[in-house]
Coordinates of C-alpha atoms in Angstrom, one line a residue:
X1 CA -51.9 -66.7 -4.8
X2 CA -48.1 -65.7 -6.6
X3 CA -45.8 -65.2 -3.9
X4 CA -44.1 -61.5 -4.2
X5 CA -40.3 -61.6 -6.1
X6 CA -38.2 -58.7 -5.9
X7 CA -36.3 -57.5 -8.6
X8 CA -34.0 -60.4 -9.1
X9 CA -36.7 -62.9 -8.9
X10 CA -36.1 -64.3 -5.0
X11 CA -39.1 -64.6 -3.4
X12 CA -39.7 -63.5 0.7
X13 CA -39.7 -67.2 1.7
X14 CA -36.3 -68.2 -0.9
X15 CA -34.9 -64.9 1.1
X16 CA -36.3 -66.2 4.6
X17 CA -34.5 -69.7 3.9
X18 CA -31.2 -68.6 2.1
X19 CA -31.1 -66.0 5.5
X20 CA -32.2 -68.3 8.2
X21 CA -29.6 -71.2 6.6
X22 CA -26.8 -69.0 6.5
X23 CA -26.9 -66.6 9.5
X24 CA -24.7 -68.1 12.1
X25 CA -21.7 -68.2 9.5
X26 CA -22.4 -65.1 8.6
X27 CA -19.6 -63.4 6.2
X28 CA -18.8 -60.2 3.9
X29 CA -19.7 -62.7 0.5
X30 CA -23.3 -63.1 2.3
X31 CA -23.7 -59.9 3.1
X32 CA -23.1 -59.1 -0.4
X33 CA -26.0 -61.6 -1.2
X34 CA -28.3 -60.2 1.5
X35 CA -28.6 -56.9 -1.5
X36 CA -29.8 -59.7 -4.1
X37 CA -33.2 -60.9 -1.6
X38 CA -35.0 -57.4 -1.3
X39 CA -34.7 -57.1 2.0
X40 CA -35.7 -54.8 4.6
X41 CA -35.2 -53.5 8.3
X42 CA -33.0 -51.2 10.2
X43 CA -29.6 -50.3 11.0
X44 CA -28.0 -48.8 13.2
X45 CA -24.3 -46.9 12.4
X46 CA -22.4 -45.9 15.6
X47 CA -19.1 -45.1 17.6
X48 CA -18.2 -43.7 20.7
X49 CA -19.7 -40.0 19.2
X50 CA -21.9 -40.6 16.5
X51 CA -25.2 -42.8 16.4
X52 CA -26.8 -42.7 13.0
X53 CA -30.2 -45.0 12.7
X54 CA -32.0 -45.5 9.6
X55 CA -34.8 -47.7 8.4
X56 CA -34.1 -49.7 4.6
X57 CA -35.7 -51.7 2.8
X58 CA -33.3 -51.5 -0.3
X59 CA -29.8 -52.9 0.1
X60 CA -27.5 -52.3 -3.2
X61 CA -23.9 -53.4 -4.1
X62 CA -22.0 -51.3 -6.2
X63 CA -18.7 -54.1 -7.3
X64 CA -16.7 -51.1 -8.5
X65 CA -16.4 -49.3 -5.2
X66 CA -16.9 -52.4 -3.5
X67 CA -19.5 -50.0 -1.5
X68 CA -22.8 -51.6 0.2
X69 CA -25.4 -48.9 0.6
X70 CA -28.6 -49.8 3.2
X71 CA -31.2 -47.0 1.8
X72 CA -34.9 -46.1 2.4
X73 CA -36.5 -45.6 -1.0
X74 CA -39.9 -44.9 -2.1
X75 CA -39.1 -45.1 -5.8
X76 CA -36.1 -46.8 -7.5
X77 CA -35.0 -43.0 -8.5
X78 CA -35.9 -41.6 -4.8
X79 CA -34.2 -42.2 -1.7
X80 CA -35.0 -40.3 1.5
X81 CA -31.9 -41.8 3.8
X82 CA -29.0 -44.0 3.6
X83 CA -25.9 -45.7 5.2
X84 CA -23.1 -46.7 2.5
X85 CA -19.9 -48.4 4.1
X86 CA -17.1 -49.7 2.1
X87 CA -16.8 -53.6 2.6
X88 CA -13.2 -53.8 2.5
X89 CA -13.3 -51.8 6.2
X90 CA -15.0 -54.8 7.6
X91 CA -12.9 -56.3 10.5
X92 CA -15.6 -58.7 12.1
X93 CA -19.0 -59.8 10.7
X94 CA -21.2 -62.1 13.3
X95 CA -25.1 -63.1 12.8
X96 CA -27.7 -65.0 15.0
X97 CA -31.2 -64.5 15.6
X98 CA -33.2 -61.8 16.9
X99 CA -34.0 -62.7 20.8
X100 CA -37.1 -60.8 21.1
X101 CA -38.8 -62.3 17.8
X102 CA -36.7 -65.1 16.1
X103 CA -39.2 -65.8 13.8
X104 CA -39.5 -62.1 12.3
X105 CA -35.5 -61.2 12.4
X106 CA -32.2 -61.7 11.8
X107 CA -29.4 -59.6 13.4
X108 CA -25.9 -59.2 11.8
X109 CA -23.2 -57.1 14.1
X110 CA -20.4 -55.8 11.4
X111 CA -16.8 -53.7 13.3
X112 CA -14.9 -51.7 10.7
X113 CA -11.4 -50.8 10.9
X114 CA -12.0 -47.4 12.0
X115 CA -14.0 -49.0 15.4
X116 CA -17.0 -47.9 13.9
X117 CA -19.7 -50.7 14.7
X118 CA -23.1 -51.2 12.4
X119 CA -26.3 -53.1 13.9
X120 CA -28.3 -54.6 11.2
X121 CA -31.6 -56.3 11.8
X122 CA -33.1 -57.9 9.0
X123 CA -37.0 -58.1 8.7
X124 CA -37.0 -61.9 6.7

């Protein structure tokens, strides 16, 4: 049986290792990776007035911008939600792993400089 690639030819398990590996040192050049693995999960967009939760299982990097959008797509032209941040607005970046199934996911905590804090957790 062929293992499933995504789009840039990593495989779940290469995704699940470079993920697992890496996750404690956790920084904004791996979460630029993280939109090379096909990954998918939720996250979770909030401050002291606004919560904003949205499934994924796209996560693209646009260098330009220097913008990293988390959307839910059914088609690579169609996408039914999404949470872009710029990555230059990151302040503080931490990962570890998922309490309540460690096995299954990853967590990443990002602050941005506006005190707007962003839950990821990482199906892997």
């Amino acid at each position: 049986m062929k293992e499933e690639q995504n789009e840039n030819g990593a495989t779940r398990e290469d995704a699940r290792k470079i993920l697992k590996n890496g996750i404690l040192d956790m920084s904004v050049a791996r979460l630029i990776q993280m939109s090379q693995l096909g990954l998918m999960g939720n996250i979770i967009l909030s401050n002291k007035k606004i919560f904003v939760q949205n499934t994924y299982n796209r996560i693209s990097y646009d260098e330009e911008s220097n913008v990293i959008t988390f959307s839910a797509n059914e088609s690579q032209s169609s996408s039914y939600g999404a949470i872009s941040f710029f990555v230059g607005a990151i302040t503080e970046i931490s990962g570890y792993e998922n309490a309540d199934c460690p096995e299954e996911f990853l967590n990443v905590n990002i602050k941005l400089e506006d005190g707007m804090t962003i839950a990821i957790k990482i199906l892997y």
